mmCIF file of C-alpha atoms and ligand atoms in Angstrom:
data_model
loop_
_atom_site.group_PDB
_atom_site.id
_atom_site.type_symbol
_atom_site.label_atom_id
_atom_site.label_comp_id
_atom_site.label_asym_id
_atom_site.label_seq_id
_atom_site.Cartn_x
_atom_site.Cartn_y
_atom_site.Cartn_z
ATOM 1 C CA MET A 1 25.199 1.413 23.095
ATOM 2 C CA LYS A 2 25.795 -0.477 20.232
ATOM 3 C CA CYS A 3 23.363 -0.028 16.988
ATOM 4 C CA LYS A 4 21.268 -3.189 17.149
ATOM 5 C CA ILE A 5 17.912 -1.920 15.253
ATOM 6 C CA THR A 6 19.610 -0.829 12.085
ATOM 7 C CA GLY A 7 20.112 -3.827 9.462
ATOM 8 C CA ALA A 8 17.192 -5.663 11.035
ATOM 9 C CA GLN A 9 14.835 -7.993 8.676
ATOM 10 C CA LEU A 10 12.457 -5.780 6.577
ATOM 11 C CA LYS A 11 10.259 -7.109 4.370
ATOM 12 C CA PRO A 12 8.220 -5.039 2.242
ATOM 13 C CA PHE A 13 4.465 -5.640 1.559
ATOM 14 C CA MET A 14 2.779 -2.973 0.222
ATOM 15 C CA THR A 15 3.075 0.341 -1.746
ATOM 16 C CA PHE A 16 0.711 3.301 -1.315
ATOM 17 C CA GLY A 17 2.304 5.099 -4.454
ATOM 18 C CA LYS A 18 3.821 8.276 -4.878
ATOM 19 C CA MET A 19 3.476 10.653 -1.761
ATOM 20 C CA PRO A 20 4.297 14.008 -1.348
ATOM 21 C CA ILE A 21 5.107 15.523 2.156
ATOM 22 C CA ALA A 22 1.946 14.956 4.266
ATOM 23 C CA ASN A 23 2.094 18.469 5.955
ATOM 24 C CA ALA A 24 3.998 20.251 2.757
ATOM 25 C CA PHE A 25 0.730 22.459 1.948
ATOM 26 C CA VAL A 26 1.693 24.382 -0.940
ATOM 27 C CA LYS A 27 1.365 27.560 -2.566
ATOM 28 C CA LYS A 28 -0.069 27.533 -6.200
ATOM 29 C CA GLU A 29 3.218 28.716 -7.516
ATOM 30 C CA ASN A 30 5.027 25.954 -5.880
ATOM 31 C CA PHE A 31 2.550 23.078 -7.562
ATOM 32 C CA ASP A 32 5.723 22.025 -9.849
ATOM 33 C CA LYS A 33 8.346 22.084 -7.046
ATOM 34 C CA GLU A 34 6.584 19.359 -5.068
ATOM 35 C CA PHE A 35 8.905 16.514 -3.594
ATOM 36 C CA PHE A 36 7.469 13.013 -3.907
ATOM 37 C CA PHE A 37 8.493 9.786 -2.376
ATOM 38 C CA GLU A 38 7.097 6.081 -3.161
ATOM 39 C CA MET A 39 5.533 5.155 0.491
ATOM 40 C CA GLN A 40 6.087 1.711 0.963
ATOM 41 C CA VAL A 41 5.528 -0.018 4.042
ATOM 42 C CA GLY A 42 7.334 -3.331 5.400
ATOM 43 C CA PHE A 43 7.266 -5.449 8.427
ATOM 44 C CA ASN A 44 10.448 -5.778 10.480
ATOM 45 C CA GLU A 45 10.295 -9.492 11.426
ATOM 46 C CA ASP A 46 12.846 -9.382 14.461
ATOM 47 C CA LEU A 47 10.966 -6.686 15.980
ATOM 48 C CA SER A 48 7.579 -7.262 15.122
ATOM 49 C CA LEU A 49 7.821 -3.494 13.879
ATOM 50 C CA PHE A 50 5.406 -1.997 11.179
ATOM 51 C CA GLN A 51 7.426 0.775 9.410
ATOM 52 C CA LEU A 52 8.031 2.577 6.219
ATOM 53 C CA ASN A 53 10.858 1.284 3.767
ATOM 54 C CA ASP A 54 12.138 4.961 3.264
ATOM 55 C CA HIS A 55 11.110 8.322 4.091
ATOM 56 C CA PRO A 56 12.430 11.850 3.654
ATOM 57 C CA LYS A 57 15.192 13.615 5.732
ATOM 58 C CA PRO A 58 13.514 14.892 8.978
ATOM 59 C CA GLU A 59 14.703 18.213 7.866
ATOM 60 C CA LYS A 60 12.260 18.123 5.049
ATOM 61 C CA MET A 61 9.412 17.748 7.446
ATOM 62 C CA PHE A 62 10.155 19.539 10.616
ATOM 63 C CA ASN A 63 11.375 23.115 9.904
ATOM 64 C CA LYS A 64 10.217 26.516 10.191
ATOM 65 C CA HIS A 65 6.763 25.692 8.048
ATOM 66 C CA TYR A 66 5.644 22.929 10.408
ATOM 67 C CA PRO A 67 1.778 23.824 10.413
ATOM 68 C CA PHE A 68 0.927 21.537 13.521
ATOM 69 C CA PHE A 69 -0.106 22.921 16.879
ATOM 70 C CA THR A 70 -1.254 20.766 19.399
ATOM 71 C CA GLY A 71 -3.215 23.554 21.261
ATOM 72 C CA SER A 72 -5.604 23.517 18.072
ATOM 73 C CA SER A 73 -7.740 20.811 19.544
ATOM 74 C CA GLU A 74 -9.335 21.404 22.786
ATOM 75 C CA PHE A 75 -9.816 17.904 23.281
ATOM 76 C CA MET A 76 -6.181 17.781 23.159
ATOM 77 C CA LYS A 77 -5.637 20.378 25.695
ATOM 78 C CA VAL A 78 -7.388 18.422 28.155
ATOM 79 C CA HIS A 79 -5.810 15.253 27.159
ATOM 80 C CA PHE A 80 -2.417 16.685 27.835
ATOM 81 C CA LYS A 81 -3.702 18.054 31.372
ATOM 82 C CA ASP A 82 -4.604 14.544 32.398
ATOM 83 C CA TYR A 83 -1.526 13.166 30.872
ATOM 84 C CA ALA A 84 0.814 15.660 33.127
ATOM 85 C CA ASN A 85 -1.677 14.624 36.169
ATOM 86 C CA PHE A 86 -0.771 10.953 35.581
ATOM 87 C CA VAL A 87 2.912 11.268 35.321
ATOM 88 C CA LYS A 88 3.192 14.124 38.151
ATOM 89 C CA LYS A 89 0.995 11.261 40.445
ATOM 90 C CA ASN A 90 3.026 8.065 39.398
ATOM 91 C CA TYR A 91 6.531 9.308 38.361
ATOM 92 C CA LEU A 92 7.720 12.784 39.922
ATOM 93 C CA ASN A 93 8.877 13.946 43.188
ATOM 94 C CA THR A 94 9.300 17.541 44.016
ATOM 95 C CA ASN A 95 12.139 19.125 42.256
ATOM 96 C CA SER A 96 12.195 15.974 39.690
ATOM 97 C CA LYS A 97 13.664 17.168 36.336
ATOM 98 C CA VAL A 98 11.233 16.604 33.438
ATOM 99 C CA ILE A 99 12.230 16.472 29.570
ATOM 100 C CA GLU A 100 9.919 16.396 26.773
ATOM 101 C CA ILE A 101 10.765 15.360 23.360
ATOM 102 C CA GLY A 102 8.786 17.084 20.378
ATOM 103 C CA SER A 103 7.306 19.911 22.822
ATOM 104 C CA ASN A 104 5.342 21.481 19.915
ATOM 105 C CA ASP A 105 3.746 24.645 21.226
ATOM 106 C CA GLY A 106 4.115 23.680 24.857
ATOM 107 C CA THR A 107 0.700 22.410 25.370
ATOM 108 C CA PHE A 108 1.920 19.512 27.744
ATOM 109 C CA LEU A 109 4.749 21.418 29.599
ATOM 110 C CA ASN A 110 2.515 24.076 30.231
ATOM 111 C CA ASN A 111 0.909 21.607 32.941
ATOM 112 C CA PHE A 112 4.373 21.951 35.093
ATOM 113 C CA SER A 113 4.593 25.021 37.058
ATOM 114 C CA ASP A 114 8.398 24.594 38.312
ATOM 115 C CA LYS A 115 9.770 25.846 35.091
ATOM 116 C CA LYS A 116 13.250 25.813 35.895
ATOM 117 C CA ASN A 117 13.435 21.990 35.859
ATOM 118 C CA ILE A 118 11.557 21.208 32.767
ATOM 119 C CA ILE A 119 12.778 21.300 29.184
ATOM 120 C CA GLY A 120 11.268 20.619 25.880
ATOM 121 C CA PHE A 121 13.081 19.791 22.669
ATOM 122 C CA GLU A 122 11.479 21.077 19.485
ATOM 123 C CA PRO A 123 12.789 21.032 15.976
ATOM 124 C CA SER A 124 10.201 23.162 14.193
ATOM 125 C CA SER A 125 10.984 27.011 14.622
ATOM 126 C CA ASN A 126 7.788 28.205 14.230
ATOM 127 C CA VAL A 127 5.921 26.094 16.955
ATOM 128 C CA ALA A 128 9.267 26.194 19.393
ATOM 129 C CA ASP A 129 8.687 30.197 18.877
ATOM 130 C CA LYS A 130 5.163 30.023 20.028
ATOM 131 C CA ALA A 131 6.407 27.760 23.367
ATOM 132 C CA GLN A 132 8.845 30.244 24.147
ATOM 133 C CA LYS A 133 6.369 33.070 23.983
ATOM 134 C CA ASN A 134 4.633 31.318 26.345
ATOM 135 C CA ASN A 135 7.637 30.927 28.790
ATOM 136 C CA ILE A 136 7.829 27.163 28.279
ATOM 137 C CA PRO A 137 11.835 26.644 28.129
ATOM 138 C CA THR A 138 11.989 25.133 24.708
ATOM 139 C CA ILE A 139 15.543 24.119 22.991
ATOM 140 C CA ASN A 140 14.938 24.497 19.312
ATOM 141 C CA GLU A 141 17.059 21.375 18.386
ATOM 142 C CA PHE A 142 16.284 17.875 17.425
ATOM 143 C CA PHE A 143 16.564 15.373 20.623
ATOM 144 C CA ASN A 144 19.804 13.354 19.918
ATOM 145 C CA THR A 145 22.800 12.640 21.943
ATOM 146 C CA SER A 146 24.981 15.841 20.455
ATOM 147 C CA ASN A 147 22.272 18.303 21.653
ATOM 148 C CA VAL A 148 21.498 16.547 25.202
ATOM 149 C CA SER A 149 25.040 16.241 26.156
ATOM 150 C CA LYS A 150 25.094 20.143 26.619
ATOM 151 C CA LEU A 151 22.430 19.991 29.284
ATOM 152 C CA SER A 152 24.668 18.969 32.164
ATOM 153 C CA ASN A 153 22.090 19.539 34.789
ATOM 154 C CA PHE A 154 19.882 16.850 33.306
ATOM 155 C CA LEU A 155 22.383 14.271 32.456
ATOM 156 C CA GLY A 156 21.684 11.292 34.845
ATOM 157 C CA ASN A 157 19.235 13.353 36.825
ATOM 158 C CA THR A 158 16.204 13.306 34.664
ATOM 159 C CA ASP A 159 13.383 11.676 36.293
ATOM 160 C CA LEU A 160 10.730 11.653 33.325
ATOM 161 C CA ILE A 161 10.962 12.108 29.965
ATOM 162 C CA CYS A 162 7.646 12.038 27.912
ATOM 163 C CA ALA A 163 6.853 12.211 24.163
ATOM 164 C CA SER A 164 3.534 12.154 22.471
ATOM 165 C CA ASN A 165 2.970 11.340 18.914
ATOM 166 C CA VAL A 166 6.730 11.991 18.147
ATOM 167 C CA ILE A 167 8.867 8.687 18.776
ATOM 168 C CA CYS A 168 7.200 7.136 15.469
ATOM 169 C CA HIS A 169 8.619 10.304 13.812
ATOM 170 C CA VAL A 170 12.284 9.500 14.907
ATOM 171 C CA PRO A 171 14.587 7.569 12.030
ATOM 172 C CA ASN A 172 17.547 6.740 14.262
ATOM 173 C CA LEU A 173 15.932 4.973 17.359
ATOM 174 C CA ASN A 174 19.570 3.855 18.337
ATOM 175 C CA ASN A 175 20.379 7.456 18.905
ATOM 176 C CA LEU A 176 16.945 8.357 20.782
ATOM 177 C CA ILE A 177 17.548 5.432 23.191
ATOM 178 C CA GLU A 178 20.934 6.634 23.928
ATOM 179 C CA SER A 179 20.129 9.851 24.362
ATOM 180 C CA ILE A 180 17.404 8.689 26.946
ATOM 181 C CA ASP A 181 20.197 6.619 28.380
ATOM 182 C CA LEU A 182 22.423 9.723 28.965
ATOM 183 C CA LEU A 183 19.495 11.440 30.757
ATOM 184 C CA LEU A 184 17.595 9.442 32.999
ATOM 185 C CA THR A 185 18.309 8.829 36.416
ATOM 186 C CA LYS A 186 18.782 4.882 37.450
ATOM 187 C CA SER A 187 14.956 4.685 38.502
ATOM 188 C CA GLY A 188 13.554 7.493 35.690
ATOM 189 C CA THR A 189 10.859 6.446 33.744
ATOM 190 C CA PHE A 190 10.253 7.415 29.845
ATOM 191 C CA VAL A 191 6.328 7.415 28.913
ATOM 192 C CA PHE A 192 5.432 7.881 25.418
ATOM 193 C CA GLU A 193 2.223 7.934 23.537
ATOM 194 C CA GLU A 194 1.843 6.583 19.949
ATOM 195 C CA PRO A 195 -0.820 5.846 17.402
ATOM 196 C CA TYR A 196 -1.281 1.833 18.156
ATOM 197 C CA LEU A 197 -0.902 -0.749 15.530
ATOM 198 C CA GLY A 198 -3.974 -2.534 16.753
ATOM 199 C CA SER A 199 -6.432 0.550 16.230
ATOM 200 C CA MET A 200 -5.091 1.192 12.982
ATOM 201 C CA PHE A 201 -5.855 -2.322 11.680
ATOM 202 C CA ASP A 202 -9.143 -2.382 13.262
ATOM 203 C CA LYS A 203 -10.109 0.782 11.907
ATOM 204 C CA VAL A 204 -8.588 0.466 8.448
ATOM 205 C CA SER A 205 -7.192 3.910 9.440
ATOM 206 C CA TYR A 206 -4.360 3.902 6.882
ATOM 207 C CA ASP A 207 -4.143 7.279 6.814
ATOM 208 C CA GLN A 208 -1.793 7.215 9.871
ATOM 209 C CA ILE A 209 0.843 6.349 7.631
ATOM 210 C CA TYR A 210 2.768 9.138 6.185
ATOM 211 C CA ASP A 211 6.262 10.409 5.781
ATOM 212 C CA GLU A 212 6.355 11.429 9.731
ATOM 213 C CA HIS A 213 4.957 8.302 10.682
ATOM 214 C CA ILE A 214 8.180 5.908 10.254
ATOM 215 C CA PHE A 215 6.902 3.530 12.817
ATOM 216 C CA ILE A 216 3.598 2.483 13.881
ATOM 217 C CA PHE A 217 4.210 0.541 17.220
ATOM 218 C CA SER A 218 2.421 -2.173 19.092
ATOM 219 C CA ALA A 219 3.611 -3.131 22.635
ATOM 220 C CA THR A 220 5.223 -6.205 21.553
ATOM 221 C CA ALA A 221 7.192 -4.132 19.163
ATOM 222 C CA VAL A 222 8.081 -1.219 21.968
ATOM 223 C CA LYS A 223 9.024 -4.308 24.179
ATOM 224 C CA ASN A 224 11.584 -5.856 21.654
ATOM 225 C CA ILE A 225 13.154 -2.508 20.608
ATOM 226 C CA PHE A 226 13.949 -1.271 24.035
ATOM 227 C CA LYS A 227 14.985 -5.016 25.519
ATOM 228 C CA LYS A 228 17.961 -4.589 23.159
ATOM 229 C CA TYR A 229 19.152 -1.659 24.773
ATOM 230 C CA ASN A 230 18.445 -2.864 28.471
ATOM 231 C CA PHE A 231 15.166 -1.019 29.053
ATOM 232 C CA ASP A 232 12.164 -2.810 29.903
ATOM 233 C CA LEU A 233 8.528 -2.114 28.752
ATOM 234 C CA VAL A 234 6.649 -2.299 31.950
ATOM 235 C CA ASP A 235 3.128 -0.842 31.518
ATOM 236 C CA ALA A 236 0.805 0.340 28.630
ATOM 237 C CA PHE A 237 -2.452 1.809 28.587
ATOM 238 C CA PRO A 238 -5.197 2.321 25.578
ATOM 239 C CA GLN A 239 -5.677 6.132 24.807
ATOM 240 C CA ASN A 240 -8.330 7.365 22.797
ATOM 241 C CA THR A 241 -6.380 10.243 21.054
ATOM 242 C CA HIS A 242 -5.362 10.027 17.311
ATOM 243 C CA GLY A 243 -8.153 7.345 16.838
ATOM 244 C CA GLY A 244 -6.572 5.225 19.079
ATOM 245 C CA SER A 245 -3.176 5.110 20.648
ATOM 246 C CA MET A 246 -1.018 3.649 23.226
ATOM 247 C CA ARG A 247 0.947 4.790 26.473
ATOM 248 C CA TYR A 248 3.904 2.960 26.925
ATOM 249 C CA ILE A 249 5.838 3.281 30.140
ATOM 250 C CA VAL A 250 9.619 2.037 29.859
ATOM 251 C CA LYS A 251 12.217 1.889 32.842
ATOM 252 C CA ARG A 252 15.574 0.403 32.993
ATOM 253 C CA GLU A 253 16.056 -3.237 33.160
ATOM 254 C CA LYS A 254 14.793 -5.167 36.360
ATOM 255 C CA ILE A 255 13.736 -1.553 38.201
ATOM 256 C CA SER A 256 9.964 -2.954 37.699
ATOM 257 C CA SER A 257 8.479 -6.085 36.668
ATOM 258 C CA PRO A 258 5.637 -5.825 33.872
ATOM 259 C CA SER A 259 2.222 -5.264 34.967
ATOM 260 C CA HIS A 260 -0.847 -7.765 34.857
ATOM 261 C CA ASN A 261 -2.299 -5.349 32.340
ATOM 262 C CA LEU A 262 0.477 -5.341 30.151
ATOM 263 C CA LYS A 263 0.988 -8.927 30.080
ATOM 264 C CA ARG A 264 -2.841 -9.202 28.891
ATOM 265 C CA ILE A 265 -2.220 -6.735 26.105
ATOM 266 C CA LEU A 266 0.974 -8.318 25.026
ATOM 267 C CA GLU A 267 -1.036 -11.983 24.784
ATOM 268 C CA ASP A 268 -3.987 -10.148 23.224
ATOM 269 C CA GLU A 269 -1.568 -8.993 20.615
ATOM 270 C CA LYS A 270 -0.707 -12.454 19.857
ATOM 271 C CA LYS A 271 -4.109 -13.713 19.565
ATOM 272 C CA ILE A 272 -4.757 -11.002 16.843
ATOM 273 C CA LYS A 273 -1.306 -11.854 14.982
ATOM 274 C CA LEU A 274 0.075 -8.112 15.201
ATOM 275 C CA ASP A 275 3.431 -10.125 16.167
ATOM 276 C CA THR A 276 3.541 -11.506 12.559
ATOM 277 C CA ILE A 277 3.376 -9.973 9.161
ATOM 278 C CA GLU A 278 -0.065 -12.082 8.708
ATOM 279 C CA SER A 279 -2.112 -9.351 10.188
ATOM 280 C CA CYS A 280 -0.260 -6.815 7.904
ATOM 281 C CA LEU A 281 -1.548 -8.922 4.713
ATOM 282 C CA ILE A 282 -5.003 -8.625 6.032
ATOM 283 C CA PHE A 283 -4.595 -4.831 6.415
ATOM 284 C CA LYS A 284 -3.231 -4.550 2.794
ATOM 285 C CA GLU A 285 -6.427 -6.099 1.231
ATOM 286 C CA LYS A 286 -8.718 -4.004 3.800
ATOM 287 C CA CYS A 287 -7.085 -0.917 2.401
ATOM 288 C CA LYS A 288 -7.849 -1.663 -1.471
ATOM 289 C CA ILE A 289 -11.376 -2.353 -0.165
ATOM 290 C CA SER A 290 -11.717 1.005 1.584
ATOM 291 C CA LYS A 291 -10.198 2.823 -1.265
ATOM 292 C CA GLU A 292 -12.510 1.596 -4.087
ATOM 293 C CA LYS A 293 -15.427 2.266 -1.504
ATOM 294 C CA ILE A 294 -14.637 5.814 -0.704
ATOM 295 C CA LYS A 295 -13.773 6.427 -4.230
ATOM 296 C CA ASN A 296 -17.528 4.917 -5.269
ATOM 297 C CA LYS A 297 -19.014 7.151 -2.488
ATOM 298 C CA ILE A 298 -17.786 10.387 -4.061
ATOM 299 C CA ILE A 299 -18.490 9.578 -7.262
ATOM 300 C CA ASN A 300 -21.801 8.761 -6.679
ATOM 301 C CA LEU A 301 -22.303 12.015 -4.691
ATOM 302 C CA LYS A 302 -21.239 13.616 -7.492
ATOM 303 C CA LYS A 303 -23.507 11.991 -9.954
ATOM 304 C CA GLU A 304 -26.441 12.989 -7.829
ATOM 305 C CA GLY A 305 -25.234 16.491 -8.114
ATOM 306 C CA LYS A 306 -24.079 17.008 -4.418
ATOM 307 C CA SER A 307 -21.324 19.134 -3.714
ATOM 308 C CA ILE A 308 -18.440 17.927 -1.304
ATOM 309 C CA CYS A 309 -16.011 20.114 0.776
ATOM 310 C CA GLY A 310 -13.618 18.236 3.531
ATOM 311 C CA TYR A 311 -13.375 19.126 7.264
ATOM 312 C CA ALA A 312 -9.758 19.770 8.396
ATOM 313 C CA ALA A 313 -6.621 19.494 6.360
ATOM 314 C CA THR A 314 -5.124 16.930 8.547
ATOM 315 C CA SER A 315 -1.514 15.339 7.815
ATOM 316 C CA LYS A 316 -3.578 12.331 7.299
ATOM 317 C CA SER A 317 -5.550 13.278 4.478
ATOM 318 C CA THR A 318 -2.398 13.456 2.192
ATOM 319 C CA THR A 319 -2.067 9.639 2.417
ATOM 320 C CA VAL A 320 -6.113 9.420 1.587
ATOM 321 C CA LEU A 321 -6.417 12.029 -1.149
ATOM 322 C CA ASN A 322 -3.132 10.764 -3.029
ATOM 323 C CA TYR A 323 -3.621 7.099 -2.415
ATOM 324 C CA CYS A 324 -7.504 7.703 -3.663
ATOM 325 C CA GLY A 325 -6.700 9.804 -6.192
ATOM 326 C CA ILE A 326 -9.368 12.301 -4.998
ATOM 327 C CA ASN A 327 -8.722 15.721 -6.360
ATOM 328 C CA VAL A 328 -10.333 19.260 -6.947
ATOM 329 C CA ASP A 329 -12.337 17.351 -9.344
ATOM 330 C CA HIS A 330 -14.190 15.704 -6.364
ATOM 331 C CA ILE A 331 -13.996 17.978 -3.353
ATOM 332 C CA ASP A 332 -14.151 21.935 -3.758
ATOM 333 C CA TYR A 333 -12.307 22.942 -0.842
ATOM 334 C CA ILE A 334 -11.100 21.949 2.777
ATOM 335 C CA CYS A 335 -11.680 24.193 5.944
ATOM 336 C CA ASP A 336 -9.520 24.509 8.717
ATOM 337 C CA THR A 337 -8.522 26.531 11.566
ATOM 338 C CA THR A 338 -4.906 26.484 11.080
ATOM 339 C CA ILE A 339 -3.567 30.097 9.493
ATOM 340 C CA GLU A 340 -0.164 28.589 8.372
ATOM 341 C CA LYS A 341 -2.357 26.274 5.949
ATOM 342 C CA ILE A 342 -5.277 28.700 4.794
ATOM 343 C CA GLY A 343 -4.686 30.048 1.318
ATOM 344 C CA LYS A 344 -2.702 26.910 0.403
ATOM 345 C CA TYR A 345 -3.436 23.754 -1.412
ATOM 346 C CA THR A 346 -3.129 19.998 -0.321
ATOM 347 C CA PRO A 347 -0.206 18.215 -1.092
ATOM 348 C CA GLY A 348 0.152 16.341 -4.367
ATOM 349 C CA THR A 349 -3.928 16.993 -5.114
ATOM 350 C CA HIS A 350 -3.999 20.722 -4.860
ATOM 351 C CA ILE A 351 -7.395 21.123 -2.963
ATOM 352 C CA PRO A 352 -7.617 24.841 -1.942
ATOM 353 C CA ILE A 353 -7.759 25.237 1.579
ATOM 354 C CA LYS A 354 -9.981 27.639 3.310
ATOM 355 C CA ASN A 355 -11.001 29.294 6.860
ATOM 356 C CA MET A 356 -14.041 28.431 8.666
ATOM 357 C CA ASP A 357 -16.027 31.455 7.707
ATOM 358 C CA TYR A 358 -15.900 29.980 3.848
ATOM 359 C CA PHE A 359 -17.087 26.878 5.287
ATOM 360 C CA TYR A 360 -20.394 28.424 7.138
ATOM 361 C CA LYS A 361 -20.838 30.613 3.815
ATOM 362 C CA ASN A 362 -20.382 28.011 1.265
ATOM 363 C CA GLN A 363 -21.968 25.183 2.706
ATOM 364 C CA ALA A 364 -21.476 22.035 0.861
ATOM 365 C CA ASP A 365 -24.372 19.125 1.008
ATOM 366 C CA SER A 366 -21.602 16.323 2.058
ATOM 367 C CA VAL A 367 -18.622 16.990 4.339
ATOM 368 C CA TYR A 368 -15.689 14.447 4.125
ATOM 369 C CA LEU A 369 -14.365 14.688 7.812
ATOM 370 C CA PHE A 370 -10.551 14.245 7.455
ATOM 371 C CA ALA A 371 -10.002 14.717 11.254
ATOM 372 C CA TRP A 372 -12.150 11.473 12.026
ATOM 373 C CA ASN A 373 -10.301 11.396 15.246
ATOM 374 C CA HIS A 374 -11.819 14.440 16.613
ATOM 375 C CA LYS A 375 -15.319 13.704 15.448
ATOM 376 C CA ASN A 376 -16.729 14.521 18.874
ATOM 377 C CA GLU A 377 -15.276 17.896 19.288
ATOM 378 C CA ILE A 378 -16.018 18.782 15.635
ATOM 379 C CA LEU A 379 -19.602 17.304 15.470
ATOM 380 C CA GLN A 380 -20.499 19.219 18.692
ATOM 381 C CA LYS A 381 -19.109 22.442 17.252
ATOM 382 C CA GLU A 382 -20.955 22.107 13.895
ATOM 383 C CA LYS A 383 -24.442 20.764 15.371
ATOM 384 C CA ASP A 384 -26.113 23.258 12.911
ATOM 385 C CA PHE A 385 -24.643 21.687 9.660
ATOM 386 C CA LYS A 386 -27.716 19.900 8.128
ATOM 387 C CA GLY A 387 -25.976 17.931 5.383
ATOM 388 C CA GLU A 388 -24.163 14.772 5.417
ATOM 389 C CA TRP A 389 -20.851 13.926 7.287
ATOM 390 C CA PHE A 390 -18.888 11.024 6.017
ATOM 391 C CA SER A 391 -15.135 9.795 6.056
ATOM 392 C CA HIS A 392 -13.371 6.586 4.950
ATOM 393 C CA VAL A 393 -13.401 5.532 8.772
ATOM 394 C CA ALA A 394 -16.812 4.244 10.212
ATOM 395 C CA LEU A 395 -18.025 7.620 12.085
HETATM 396 P P1 TYD B 401 -5.233 15.888 13.633
HETATM 397 O O1 TYD B 401 -5.998 14.882 13.531
HETATM 398 O O2 TYD B 401 -5.023 16.213 15.136
HETATM 399 O O3 TYD B 401 -3.719 15.764 13.024
HETATM 400 P P2 TYD B 401 -3.108 15.366 11.883
HETATM 401 O O4 TYD B 401 -2.627 16.726 11.133
HETATM 402 O O5 TYD B 401 -1.786 14.874 12.771
HETATM 403 O O6 TYD B 401 -3.670 14.204 11.288
HETATM 404 O O7 TYD B 401 -5.751 17.409 12.782
HETATM 405 C C1 TYD B 401 -5.355 18.522 12.953
HETATM 406 C C2 TYD B 401 -5.841 19.331 12.017
HETATM 407 O O8 TYD B 401 -7.226 19.494 12.084
HETATM 408 C C3 TYD B 401 -5.299 20.897 12.271
HETATM 409 O O9 TYD B 401 -5.089 21.245 10.414
HETATM 410 C C4 TYD B 401 -6.478 21.783 12.471
HETATM 411 C C5 TYD B 401 -7.506 20.925 12.146
HETATM 412 N N1 TYD B 401 -8.655 20.801 12.973
HETATM 413 C C6 TYD B 401 -9.448 22.012 12.349
HETATM 414 O O10 TYD B 401 -9.759 22.642 11.539
HETATM 415 N N2 TYD B 401 -10.818 22.055 13.515
HETATM 416 C C7 TYD B 401 -10.946 21.501 14.579
HETATM 417 O O11 TYD B 401 -11.981 21.582 15.220
HETATM 418 C C8 TYD B 401 -10.007 20.553 14.962
HETATM 419 C C9 TYD B 401 -10.012 19.718 16.201
HETATM 420 C C10 TYD B 401 -9.044 20.245 14.216
#
């Protein structure tokens, strides 16, 4: 297939300034070795696609130190179980072959019992190890044409390819779609979920933008991209994960016609101008207002003598902290459940990351909820905390 996405018109419209790698939680002795890049975003007018202008090499992000484990959220485990039931009901037969791109610790594939017919691709070795230990067939490689070509049993023989919060990480969409083309049966389905541009604009959750999230998709953009490779977007379903996501259903051209539901979503996107740069320019202004508001909030809390800690050292928090200039002068520590992050510091802003025990023993007056997308789960878990919760996104 010919490369048609590279070289498409990209109009830069905003910079978030110098950013470190969102998940590069750092040890004190490495403070002076941090990598930064200019985090500019642009709008690709040919495809109606929101994207980073430039991004670090994937190997810088997805390696043996990758600190994100899907299974760290109980809510996400339930979500992936429901997601597996949805695809089993709609797109699978007995003996169907299934591939997951970016299978992380195997939380999704764990819901499939026929292990000989499933494979996960996971480039980060520490997370892939965890999946392998749980008997999830996992290839510790990037999903690309050269690696999928080695899977002779799966070539042209895979009924379903799934991905969650992964396709937005892949810089080379050409090669990704070529790999899908090599694997899928004639009537096969590609299902993927991603943070949704409409939700990001609505909530002004600009923290969805960081090195790993090269693209923030809308249904319009997904339709335009896949059209170039003779695939059709045939349906889409909003999801409440990651603060608002969309599940996209893609098939080979002319296998199914687009659903009424999809037509309505595409019309709604037109109405709110998600297909033009106009909506991006409004978002840009809202980001500036959000930045001022959260800085003022924190400065006022400090003036009142209040102590502040953060809850969950998310990848998203790296964007907020660096864009807004919030550091250890403002936030004493951030608590988190991830062993790989505890004892380290936030990228660029050097706020210490502590375990949950520390949070219970060193209660702050106010807590900045960085995992605002897990609000229900966290507020329920921490219902004994008597102080104030706040975030840059409405809670
Ligand atoms: P999430 O918002 O899922 O991801 P991202 O890093 O992509 O922004 O947050 C995952 C992080 O939040 C991870 O470091 C674990 C932490 N976390 C907690 O510490 N406690 C919790 O109860 C939950 C749900 C997450």
